Short mmCIF file of N, CA and C in Angstrom, two decimals:
data_model
loop_
_atom_site.label_atom_id
_atom_site.label_comp_id
_atom_site.label_asym_id
_atom_site.label_seq_id
_atom_site.Cartn_x
_atom_site.Cartn_y
_atom_site.Cartn_z
N MET A 1 -12.49 -19.50 15.58
CA MET A 1 -12.26 -18.43 14.63
C MET A 1 -13.57 -17.71 14.30
N ARG A 2 -14.65 -18.45 14.13
CA ARG A 2 -15.93 -17.83 13.82
C ARG A 2 -16.43 -16.98 14.99
N VAL A 3 -16.13 -17.42 16.21
CA VAL A 3 -16.53 -16.65 17.38
C VAL A 3 -15.79 -15.31 17.39
N LEU A 4 -14.49 -15.34 17.11
CA LEU A 4 -13.71 -14.10 17.07
C LEU A 4 -14.23 -13.16 15.98
N ALA A 5 -14.59 -13.73 14.83
CA ALA A 5 -15.14 -12.91 13.75
C ALA A 5 -16.46 -12.28 14.17
N ALA A 6 -17.31 -13.05 14.80
CA ALA A 6 -18.61 -12.53 15.25
C ALA A 6 -18.43 -11.44 16.31
N VAL A 7 -17.51 -11.66 17.23
CA VAL A 7 -17.24 -10.66 18.26
C VAL A 7 -16.68 -9.38 17.62
N THR A 8 -15.80 -9.54 16.67
CA THR A 8 -15.22 -8.37 15.98
C THR A 8 -16.30 -7.58 15.26
N ARG A 9 -17.20 -8.27 14.58
CA ARG A 9 -18.30 -7.57 13.90
C ARG A 9 -19.20 -6.85 14.91
N LEU A 10 -19.48 -7.50 16.04
CA LEU A 10 -20.30 -6.88 17.08
C LEU A 10 -19.61 -5.63 17.63
N VAL A 11 -18.32 -5.73 17.89
CA VAL A 11 -17.55 -4.57 18.37
C VAL A 11 -17.62 -3.44 17.35
N GLY A 12 -17.50 -3.76 16.07
CA GLY A 12 -17.60 -2.75 15.03
C GLY A 12 -18.93 -2.02 15.07
N VAL A 13 -20.00 -2.78 15.22
CA VAL A 13 -21.33 -2.17 15.28
C VAL A 13 -21.45 -1.28 16.52
N LEU A 14 -20.94 -1.77 17.65
CA LEU A 14 -21.02 -1.00 18.89
C LEU A 14 -20.17 0.27 18.85
N LEU A 15 -19.13 0.27 18.03
CA LEU A 15 -18.25 1.44 17.93
C LEU A 15 -18.78 2.53 16.99
N VAL A 16 -19.78 2.23 16.20
CA VAL A 16 -20.30 3.22 15.24
C VAL A 16 -20.73 4.52 15.92
N PRO A 17 -21.47 4.50 17.03
CA PRO A 17 -21.84 5.79 17.64
C PRO A 17 -20.64 6.62 18.09
N VAL A 18 -19.63 5.97 18.64
CA VAL A 18 -18.42 6.68 19.06
C VAL A 18 -17.71 7.24 17.82
N ALA A 19 -17.62 6.43 16.79
CA ALA A 19 -16.97 6.86 15.55
C ALA A 19 -17.73 8.03 14.93
N PHE A 20 -19.05 8.03 15.07
CA PHE A 20 -19.86 9.13 14.53
C PHE A 20 -19.46 10.45 15.16
N CYS A 21 -19.14 10.41 16.44
CA CYS A 21 -18.70 11.64 17.14
C CYS A 21 -17.37 12.14 16.58
N CYS A 22 -16.50 11.23 16.18
CA CYS A 22 -15.18 11.59 15.65
C CYS A 22 -15.22 12.01 14.18
N GLY A 23 -16.10 11.38 13.43
CA GLY A 23 -16.18 11.67 12.00
C GLY A 23 -17.53 11.27 11.48
N PRO A 24 -18.51 12.16 11.55
CA PRO A 24 -19.89 11.82 11.18
C PRO A 24 -20.04 11.17 9.80
N GLY A 25 -19.28 11.62 8.84
CA GLY A 25 -19.38 11.06 7.49
C GLY A 25 -18.58 9.79 7.30
N ARG A 26 -17.81 9.43 8.31
CA ARG A 26 -16.92 8.27 8.18
C ARG A 26 -17.10 7.28 9.32
N ALA A 27 -18.21 7.32 10.00
CA ALA A 27 -18.39 6.52 11.21
C ALA A 27 -18.20 5.03 10.98
N ARG A 28 -18.84 4.49 9.95
CA ARG A 28 -18.71 3.04 9.71
C ARG A 28 -17.28 2.67 9.33
N PHE A 29 -16.64 3.52 8.53
CA PHE A 29 -15.25 3.27 8.15
C PHE A 29 -14.36 3.24 9.38
N LEU A 30 -14.47 4.27 10.23
CA LEU A 30 -13.64 4.34 11.44
C LEU A 30 -13.92 3.17 12.38
N ALA A 31 -15.19 2.86 12.60
CA ALA A 31 -15.55 1.76 13.50
C ALA A 31 -14.96 0.45 13.00
N CYS A 32 -14.98 0.24 11.70
CA CYS A 32 -14.39 -0.97 11.12
C CYS A 32 -12.89 -1.02 11.38
N GLN A 33 -12.18 0.08 11.13
CA GLN A 33 -10.73 0.09 11.33
C GLN A 33 -10.39 -0.16 12.80
N TRP A 34 -11.14 0.43 13.70
CA TRP A 34 -10.89 0.23 15.14
C TRP A 34 -11.14 -1.22 15.53
N ALA A 35 -12.26 -1.77 15.07
CA ALA A 35 -12.59 -3.17 15.41
C ALA A 35 -11.53 -4.13 14.86
N LEU A 36 -11.09 -3.90 13.63
CA LEU A 36 -10.07 -4.76 13.04
C LEU A 36 -8.72 -4.55 13.72
N GLY A 37 -8.46 -3.34 14.18
CA GLY A 37 -7.24 -3.08 14.94
C GLY A 37 -7.22 -3.86 16.25
N LEU A 38 -8.38 -4.00 16.87
CA LEU A 38 -8.48 -4.81 18.09
C LEU A 38 -8.35 -6.30 17.77
N ARG A 39 -8.92 -6.73 16.66
CA ARG A 39 -8.87 -8.15 16.28
C ARG A 39 -7.47 -8.56 15.84
N PHE A 40 -6.77 -7.68 15.15
CA PHE A 40 -5.42 -7.97 14.63
C PHE A 40 -4.44 -6.95 15.23
N PRO A 41 -4.16 -7.04 16.53
CA PRO A 41 -3.37 -6.00 17.20
C PRO A 41 -1.92 -5.90 16.73
N ALA A 42 -1.37 -6.93 16.13
CA ALA A 42 0.03 -6.90 15.72
C ALA A 42 0.22 -6.30 14.33
N GLU A 43 -0.87 -6.03 13.61
CA GLU A 43 -0.68 -5.53 12.25
C GLU A 43 -0.10 -4.12 12.28
N ASP A 44 0.73 -3.84 11.29
CA ASP A 44 1.41 -2.55 11.21
C ASP A 44 1.19 -1.97 9.82
N LEU A 45 0.40 -0.92 9.75
CA LEU A 45 0.08 -0.29 8.47
C LEU A 45 1.09 0.79 8.09
N ARG A 46 2.02 1.09 8.99
CA ARG A 46 3.02 2.13 8.70
C ARG A 46 3.91 1.71 7.54
N GLY A 47 4.29 2.67 6.74
CA GLY A 47 5.21 2.42 5.65
C GLY A 47 4.54 2.06 4.34
N LEU A 48 3.25 1.75 4.39
CA LEU A 48 2.56 1.49 3.12
C LEU A 48 2.45 2.79 2.33
N ALA A 49 2.58 2.69 1.03
CA ALA A 49 2.39 3.87 0.19
C ALA A 49 0.97 4.38 0.43
N ALA A 50 0.78 5.69 0.36
CA ALA A 50 -0.51 6.30 0.68
C ALA A 50 -1.66 5.68 -0.12
N GLU A 51 -1.45 5.44 -1.40
CA GLU A 51 -2.51 4.86 -2.22
C GLU A 51 -2.82 3.42 -1.82
N VAL A 52 -1.82 2.69 -1.34
CA VAL A 52 -2.03 1.31 -0.90
C VAL A 52 -2.79 1.30 0.42
N LEU A 53 -2.41 2.17 1.32
CA LEU A 53 -3.11 2.27 2.61
C LEU A 53 -4.59 2.62 2.38
N THR A 54 -4.85 3.58 1.53
CA THR A 54 -6.22 3.97 1.22
C THR A 54 -6.98 2.80 0.60
N ALA A 55 -6.38 2.16 -0.38
CA ALA A 55 -7.04 1.03 -1.06
C ALA A 55 -7.34 -0.10 -0.08
N PHE A 56 -6.36 -0.45 0.74
CA PHE A 56 -6.54 -1.56 1.67
C PHE A 56 -7.60 -1.27 2.72
N THR A 57 -7.53 -0.10 3.34
CA THR A 57 -8.49 0.20 4.40
C THR A 57 -9.91 0.33 3.86
N HIS A 58 -10.07 0.84 2.65
CA HIS A 58 -11.40 0.94 2.07
C HIS A 58 -11.91 -0.43 1.62
N ALA A 59 -11.04 -1.25 1.07
CA ALA A 59 -11.45 -2.60 0.66
C ALA A 59 -11.89 -3.41 1.87
N ARG A 60 -11.13 -3.35 2.94
CA ARG A 60 -11.53 -4.17 4.08
C ARG A 60 -12.74 -3.61 4.81
N ALA A 61 -12.99 -2.31 4.70
CA ALA A 61 -14.23 -1.75 5.26
C ALA A 61 -15.43 -2.27 4.46
N GLU A 62 -15.29 -2.34 3.14
CA GLU A 62 -16.38 -2.89 2.33
C GLU A 62 -16.60 -4.36 2.68
N ALA A 63 -15.53 -5.12 2.79
CA ALA A 63 -15.65 -6.54 3.13
C ALA A 63 -16.34 -6.71 4.48
N PHE A 64 -15.98 -5.88 5.43
CA PHE A 64 -16.52 -5.94 6.79
C PHE A 64 -18.02 -5.63 6.81
N TRP A 65 -18.42 -4.51 6.21
CA TRP A 65 -19.81 -4.08 6.30
C TRP A 65 -20.72 -4.77 5.30
N ARG A 66 -20.24 -5.01 4.10
CA ARG A 66 -21.10 -5.60 3.08
C ARG A 66 -21.23 -7.12 3.23
N ASP A 67 -20.10 -7.77 3.54
CA ASP A 67 -20.11 -9.24 3.55
C ASP A 67 -19.73 -9.86 4.89
N GLY A 68 -19.49 -9.04 5.90
CA GLY A 68 -19.13 -9.57 7.21
C GLY A 68 -17.79 -10.27 7.21
N GLN A 69 -16.92 -9.94 6.27
CA GLN A 69 -15.62 -10.60 6.14
C GLN A 69 -14.51 -9.77 6.77
N LEU A 70 -13.67 -10.41 7.56
CA LEU A 70 -12.54 -9.74 8.19
C LEU A 70 -11.29 -9.93 7.34
N ILE A 71 -10.53 -8.86 7.18
CA ILE A 71 -9.25 -8.94 6.47
C ILE A 71 -8.21 -8.25 7.33
N GLY A 72 -7.19 -9.01 7.72
CA GLY A 72 -6.10 -8.47 8.52
C GLY A 72 -4.81 -8.45 7.73
N LEU A 73 -3.92 -7.59 8.14
CA LEU A 73 -2.61 -7.47 7.49
C LEU A 73 -1.58 -8.26 8.27
N THR A 74 -0.95 -9.21 7.62
CA THR A 74 0.14 -9.98 8.23
C THR A 74 1.46 -9.24 8.06
N SER A 75 1.67 -8.73 6.85
CA SER A 75 2.90 -8.01 6.55
C SER A 75 2.62 -7.04 5.41
N GLY A 76 3.15 -5.85 5.54
CA GLY A 76 3.02 -4.84 4.49
C GLY A 76 4.40 -4.35 4.11
N TYR A 77 4.69 -3.12 4.49
CA TYR A 77 6.00 -2.54 4.21
C TYR A 77 7.08 -3.28 4.99
N ARG A 78 8.18 -3.55 4.30
CA ARG A 78 9.38 -4.08 4.95
C ARG A 78 10.57 -3.25 4.46
N ASP A 79 11.43 -2.88 5.38
CA ASP A 79 12.62 -2.16 4.91
C ASP A 79 13.55 -3.16 4.22
N ALA A 80 14.53 -2.64 3.51
CA ALA A 80 15.42 -3.48 2.72
C ALA A 80 16.17 -4.49 3.58
N ALA A 81 16.55 -4.10 4.79
CA ALA A 81 17.28 -5.02 5.67
C ALA A 81 16.41 -6.21 6.07
N GLU A 82 15.15 -5.95 6.40
CA GLU A 82 14.23 -7.04 6.76
C GLU A 82 13.97 -7.96 5.57
N GLN A 83 13.76 -7.37 4.40
CA GLN A 83 13.53 -8.19 3.20
C GLN A 83 14.77 -9.02 2.89
N HIS A 84 15.95 -8.44 3.06
CA HIS A 84 17.19 -9.19 2.84
C HIS A 84 17.30 -10.35 3.82
N ARG A 85 16.95 -10.11 5.08
CA ARG A 85 16.98 -11.17 6.09
C ARG A 85 16.04 -12.31 5.71
N ILE A 86 14.82 -11.98 5.28
CA ILE A 86 13.84 -13.00 4.89
C ILE A 86 14.34 -13.78 3.67
N PHE A 87 14.90 -13.06 2.69
CA PHE A 87 15.42 -13.71 1.49
C PHE A 87 16.59 -14.63 1.84
N THR A 88 17.51 -14.14 2.64
CA THR A 88 18.68 -14.94 3.04
C THR A 88 18.26 -16.18 3.81
N GLU A 89 17.28 -16.02 4.68
CA GLU A 89 16.75 -17.17 5.43
C GLU A 89 16.14 -18.21 4.48
N GLU A 90 15.45 -17.76 3.48
CA GLU A 90 14.84 -18.68 2.51
C GLU A 90 15.91 -19.36 1.66
N VAL A 91 16.98 -18.64 1.31
CA VAL A 91 18.10 -19.25 0.58
C VAL A 91 18.72 -20.35 1.44
N ARG A 92 18.92 -20.06 2.70
CA ARG A 92 19.49 -21.05 3.62
C ARG A 92 18.55 -22.27 3.76
N ARG A 93 17.25 -22.00 3.87
CA ARG A 93 16.28 -23.08 4.05
C ARG A 93 16.19 -23.98 2.82
N THR A 94 16.16 -23.37 1.62
CA THR A 94 15.97 -24.14 0.39
C THR A 94 17.28 -24.64 -0.22
N GLY A 95 18.39 -24.00 0.14
CA GLY A 95 19.68 -24.44 -0.39
C GLY A 95 20.13 -23.75 -1.66
N SER A 96 19.30 -22.85 -2.22
CA SER A 96 19.74 -22.15 -3.43
C SER A 96 18.98 -20.83 -3.61
N VAL A 97 19.63 -19.91 -4.28
CA VAL A 97 19.01 -18.63 -4.59
C VAL A 97 17.82 -18.85 -5.52
N SER A 98 17.99 -19.74 -6.49
CA SER A 98 16.92 -20.01 -7.44
C SER A 98 15.67 -20.54 -6.74
N ALA A 99 15.83 -21.48 -5.85
CA ALA A 99 14.68 -22.04 -5.12
C ALA A 99 14.06 -20.99 -4.21
N ALA A 100 14.87 -20.18 -3.57
CA ALA A 100 14.37 -19.14 -2.67
C ALA A 100 13.53 -18.12 -3.43
N ARG A 101 13.94 -17.78 -4.63
CA ARG A 101 13.23 -16.77 -5.43
C ARG A 101 11.83 -17.21 -5.83
N ARG A 102 11.53 -18.48 -5.70
CA ARG A 102 10.18 -18.96 -6.00
C ARG A 102 9.20 -18.53 -4.91
N ARG A 103 9.73 -18.13 -3.73
CA ARG A 103 8.87 -17.72 -2.61
C ARG A 103 9.15 -16.32 -2.10
N VAL A 104 10.38 -15.85 -2.26
CA VAL A 104 10.77 -14.55 -1.72
C VAL A 104 11.71 -13.87 -2.71
N LEU A 105 11.49 -12.59 -2.91
CA LEU A 105 12.38 -11.83 -3.79
C LEU A 105 13.37 -11.03 -2.97
N PRO A 106 14.55 -10.76 -3.54
CA PRO A 106 15.52 -9.90 -2.84
C PRO A 106 14.98 -8.47 -2.73
N PRO A 107 15.55 -7.68 -1.83
CA PRO A 107 15.01 -6.34 -1.57
C PRO A 107 14.85 -5.45 -2.79
N GLN A 108 15.79 -5.49 -3.71
CA GLN A 108 15.72 -4.61 -4.87
C GLN A 108 14.57 -4.95 -5.81
N GLU A 109 13.96 -6.13 -5.65
CA GLU A 109 12.85 -6.54 -6.52
C GLU A 109 11.51 -6.63 -5.78
N SER A 110 11.54 -6.59 -4.47
CA SER A 110 10.31 -6.78 -3.70
C SER A 110 9.47 -5.52 -3.64
N ARG A 111 8.19 -5.66 -3.91
CA ARG A 111 7.26 -4.53 -3.81
C ARG A 111 6.92 -4.23 -2.34
N HIS A 112 7.24 -5.16 -1.43
CA HIS A 112 7.07 -4.87 -0.01
C HIS A 112 7.98 -3.71 0.41
N VAL A 113 9.18 -3.67 -0.14
CA VAL A 113 10.17 -2.64 0.22
C VAL A 113 9.70 -1.25 -0.23
N ARG A 114 8.87 -1.20 -1.26
CA ARG A 114 8.33 0.08 -1.73
C ARG A 114 6.97 0.39 -1.12
N GLY A 115 6.49 -0.50 -0.24
CA GLY A 115 5.20 -0.27 0.41
C GLY A 115 4.02 -0.53 -0.51
N LEU A 116 4.23 -1.35 -1.55
CA LEU A 116 3.20 -1.61 -2.55
C LEU A 116 2.62 -3.02 -2.49
N ALA A 117 3.04 -3.80 -1.50
CA ALA A 117 2.58 -5.19 -1.38
C ALA A 117 2.03 -5.45 0.01
N LEU A 118 1.06 -6.35 0.07
CA LEU A 118 0.40 -6.72 1.32
C LEU A 118 0.32 -8.23 1.43
N ASP A 119 0.55 -8.75 2.61
CA ASP A 119 0.25 -10.14 2.91
C ASP A 119 -0.90 -10.11 3.89
N VAL A 120 -2.00 -10.79 3.55
CA VAL A 120 -3.22 -10.70 4.34
C VAL A 120 -3.61 -12.05 4.94
N ARG A 121 -4.54 -11.99 5.85
CA ARG A 121 -5.14 -13.17 6.47
C ARG A 121 -6.55 -12.83 6.87
N PRO A 122 -7.35 -13.74 7.22
CA PRO A 122 -7.26 -15.19 7.04
C PRO A 122 -7.51 -15.57 5.58
N THR A 123 -7.53 -16.86 5.30
CA THR A 123 -7.73 -17.31 3.91
C THR A 123 -9.05 -16.80 3.35
N GLU A 124 -10.09 -16.73 4.17
CA GLU A 124 -11.38 -16.23 3.69
C GLU A 124 -11.28 -14.75 3.30
N GLY A 125 -10.51 -14.00 4.06
CA GLY A 125 -10.29 -12.59 3.74
C GLY A 125 -9.52 -12.44 2.44
N ALA A 126 -8.52 -13.29 2.23
CA ALA A 126 -7.76 -13.26 0.98
C ALA A 126 -8.66 -13.64 -0.19
N ARG A 127 -9.53 -14.60 0.03
CA ARG A 127 -10.47 -15.00 -1.02
C ARG A 127 -11.38 -13.82 -1.41
N TRP A 128 -11.87 -13.10 -0.39
CA TRP A 128 -12.70 -11.93 -0.66
C TRP A 128 -11.91 -10.89 -1.45
N LEU A 129 -10.68 -10.65 -1.03
CA LEU A 129 -9.85 -9.64 -1.69
C LEU A 129 -9.53 -10.06 -3.12
N GLU A 130 -9.34 -11.35 -3.34
CA GLU A 130 -9.07 -11.81 -4.70
C GLU A 130 -10.28 -11.56 -5.60
N GLN A 131 -11.48 -11.73 -5.08
CA GLN A 131 -12.69 -11.51 -5.87
C GLN A 131 -13.02 -10.03 -6.07
N HIS A 132 -12.79 -9.20 -5.05
CA HIS A 132 -13.26 -7.82 -5.08
C HIS A 132 -12.15 -6.76 -5.05
N GLY A 133 -10.93 -7.16 -4.77
CA GLY A 133 -9.84 -6.21 -4.58
C GLY A 133 -9.49 -5.38 -5.80
N GLY A 134 -9.78 -5.90 -6.99
CA GLY A 134 -9.48 -5.15 -8.21
C GLY A 134 -10.15 -3.79 -8.26
N ARG A 135 -11.30 -3.66 -7.59
CA ARG A 135 -11.97 -2.35 -7.54
C ARG A 135 -11.12 -1.32 -6.81
N TYR A 136 -10.19 -1.81 -6.03
CA TYR A 136 -9.31 -0.93 -5.23
C TYR A 136 -7.87 -0.95 -5.74
N GLY A 137 -7.62 -1.67 -6.80
CA GLY A 137 -6.26 -1.78 -7.34
C GLY A 137 -5.42 -2.81 -6.60
N LEU A 138 -6.05 -3.71 -5.87
CA LEU A 138 -5.34 -4.75 -5.12
C LEU A 138 -5.55 -6.09 -5.80
N TYR A 139 -4.44 -6.71 -6.22
CA TYR A 139 -4.51 -7.93 -7.01
C TYR A 139 -3.60 -9.01 -6.43
N ARG A 140 -4.11 -10.23 -6.46
CA ARG A 140 -3.26 -11.39 -6.15
C ARG A 140 -2.41 -11.62 -7.39
N VAL A 141 -1.10 -11.72 -7.23
CA VAL A 141 -0.24 -11.78 -8.41
C VAL A 141 0.48 -13.11 -8.58
N TYR A 142 0.51 -13.97 -7.55
CA TYR A 142 1.21 -15.25 -7.65
C TYR A 142 0.29 -16.40 -7.27
N ASP A 143 0.30 -17.44 -8.08
CA ASP A 143 -0.51 -18.63 -7.80
C ASP A 143 -0.11 -19.30 -6.49
N ASN A 144 1.17 -19.29 -6.17
CA ASN A 144 1.64 -20.03 -4.99
C ASN A 144 1.56 -19.22 -3.69
N GLU A 145 1.03 -18.02 -3.72
CA GLU A 145 0.92 -17.19 -2.51
C GLU A 145 -0.49 -16.62 -2.41
N TRP A 146 -1.39 -17.37 -1.76
CA TRP A 146 -2.79 -16.94 -1.64
C TRP A 146 -2.92 -15.66 -0.82
N TRP A 147 -1.93 -15.34 -0.02
CA TRP A 147 -1.97 -14.22 0.91
C TRP A 147 -1.40 -12.92 0.35
N HIS A 148 -0.68 -12.97 -0.75
CA HIS A 148 0.10 -11.84 -1.26
C HIS A 148 -0.69 -11.05 -2.32
N PHE A 149 -0.86 -9.74 -2.05
CA PHE A 149 -1.56 -8.85 -2.98
C PHE A 149 -0.68 -7.64 -3.23
N GLU A 150 -0.80 -7.10 -4.42
CA GLU A 150 -0.03 -5.91 -4.77
C GLU A 150 -0.96 -4.84 -5.32
N TYR A 151 -0.58 -3.61 -5.08
CA TYR A 151 -1.31 -2.47 -5.62
C TYR A 151 -0.82 -2.23 -7.04
N ARG A 152 -1.75 -2.20 -7.98
CA ARG A 152 -1.43 -1.96 -9.39
C ARG A 152 -2.50 -1.07 -9.98
N THR A 153 -2.16 -0.29 -11.00
CA THR A 153 -3.15 0.55 -11.65
C THR A 153 -3.97 -0.23 -12.68
N ALA A 154 -3.49 -1.40 -13.06
CA ALA A 154 -4.23 -2.30 -13.97
C ALA A 154 -3.96 -3.73 -13.52
N ALA A 155 -4.89 -4.61 -13.84
CA ALA A 155 -4.75 -6.02 -13.44
C ALA A 155 -3.51 -6.62 -14.09
N PRO A 156 -2.60 -7.18 -13.28
CA PRO A 156 -1.40 -7.80 -13.83
C PRO A 156 -1.69 -9.23 -14.27
N ALA A 157 -0.81 -9.79 -15.07
CA ALA A 157 -0.90 -11.20 -15.41
C ALA A 157 -0.57 -12.00 -14.15
N ARG A 158 -1.30 -13.04 -13.87
CA ARG A 158 -1.02 -13.90 -12.71
C ARG A 158 0.16 -14.79 -13.05
N LEU A 159 1.12 -14.82 -12.18
CA LEU A 159 2.33 -15.62 -12.37
C LEU A 159 2.31 -16.82 -11.42
N PRO A 160 2.98 -17.91 -11.78
CA PRO A 160 2.98 -19.09 -10.90
C PRO A 160 3.72 -18.85 -9.58
N HIS A 161 4.73 -18.01 -9.58
CA HIS A 161 5.52 -17.72 -8.39
C HIS A 161 6.30 -16.42 -8.60
N PRO A 162 6.90 -15.87 -7.54
CA PRO A 162 7.57 -14.57 -7.66
C PRO A 162 8.71 -14.49 -8.68
N ASP A 163 9.39 -15.58 -8.95
CA ASP A 163 10.52 -15.53 -9.87
C ASP A 163 10.11 -15.77 -11.33
N ALA A 164 8.84 -16.04 -11.57
CA ALA A 164 8.38 -16.31 -12.94
C ALA A 164 8.41 -15.01 -13.75
N ARG A 165 8.57 -15.14 -15.00
CA ARG A 165 8.59 -13.99 -15.90
C ARG A 165 7.32 -13.98 -16.73
N VAL A 166 6.83 -12.78 -17.05
CA VAL A 166 5.67 -12.65 -17.93
C VAL A 166 6.10 -13.02 -19.32
N SER A 167 5.33 -13.92 -19.97
CA SER A 167 5.70 -14.36 -21.34
C SER A 167 5.20 -13.39 -22.37
#
């Protein structure tokens, strides 16, 4: 994993001159996005709300250049049918709607369906985002999901799990 991270950072540095030709004022930003796109080829940024996409790409560019930390997207926007499938699968796995809601919310409640939630990797990237993501409006909101971040205009109360209520 460290070798892949080092190679990704090297690729980012090597891409800066090419990125400069495409966008002189944004060369490091572009080079970072390209390098991370190569490192995490399956990630799909489509469907994220514009403000979430901007926040995420700028946060991970800062992590990349300032701290050498890689942050990839595991899951972002999900349509209602996909969220329903994931929720139903969790209900089947756990045996109850109540147990499933501790890990997955139904489509009408999920911020993934509105393009406002991100699941990230690796754990080190999530740790970086938990420490610095608030500058971009990205917050970890559940104790039991180290990977799940949501875009908010103010820091939310941290909840133990998705079905918990704010007291």
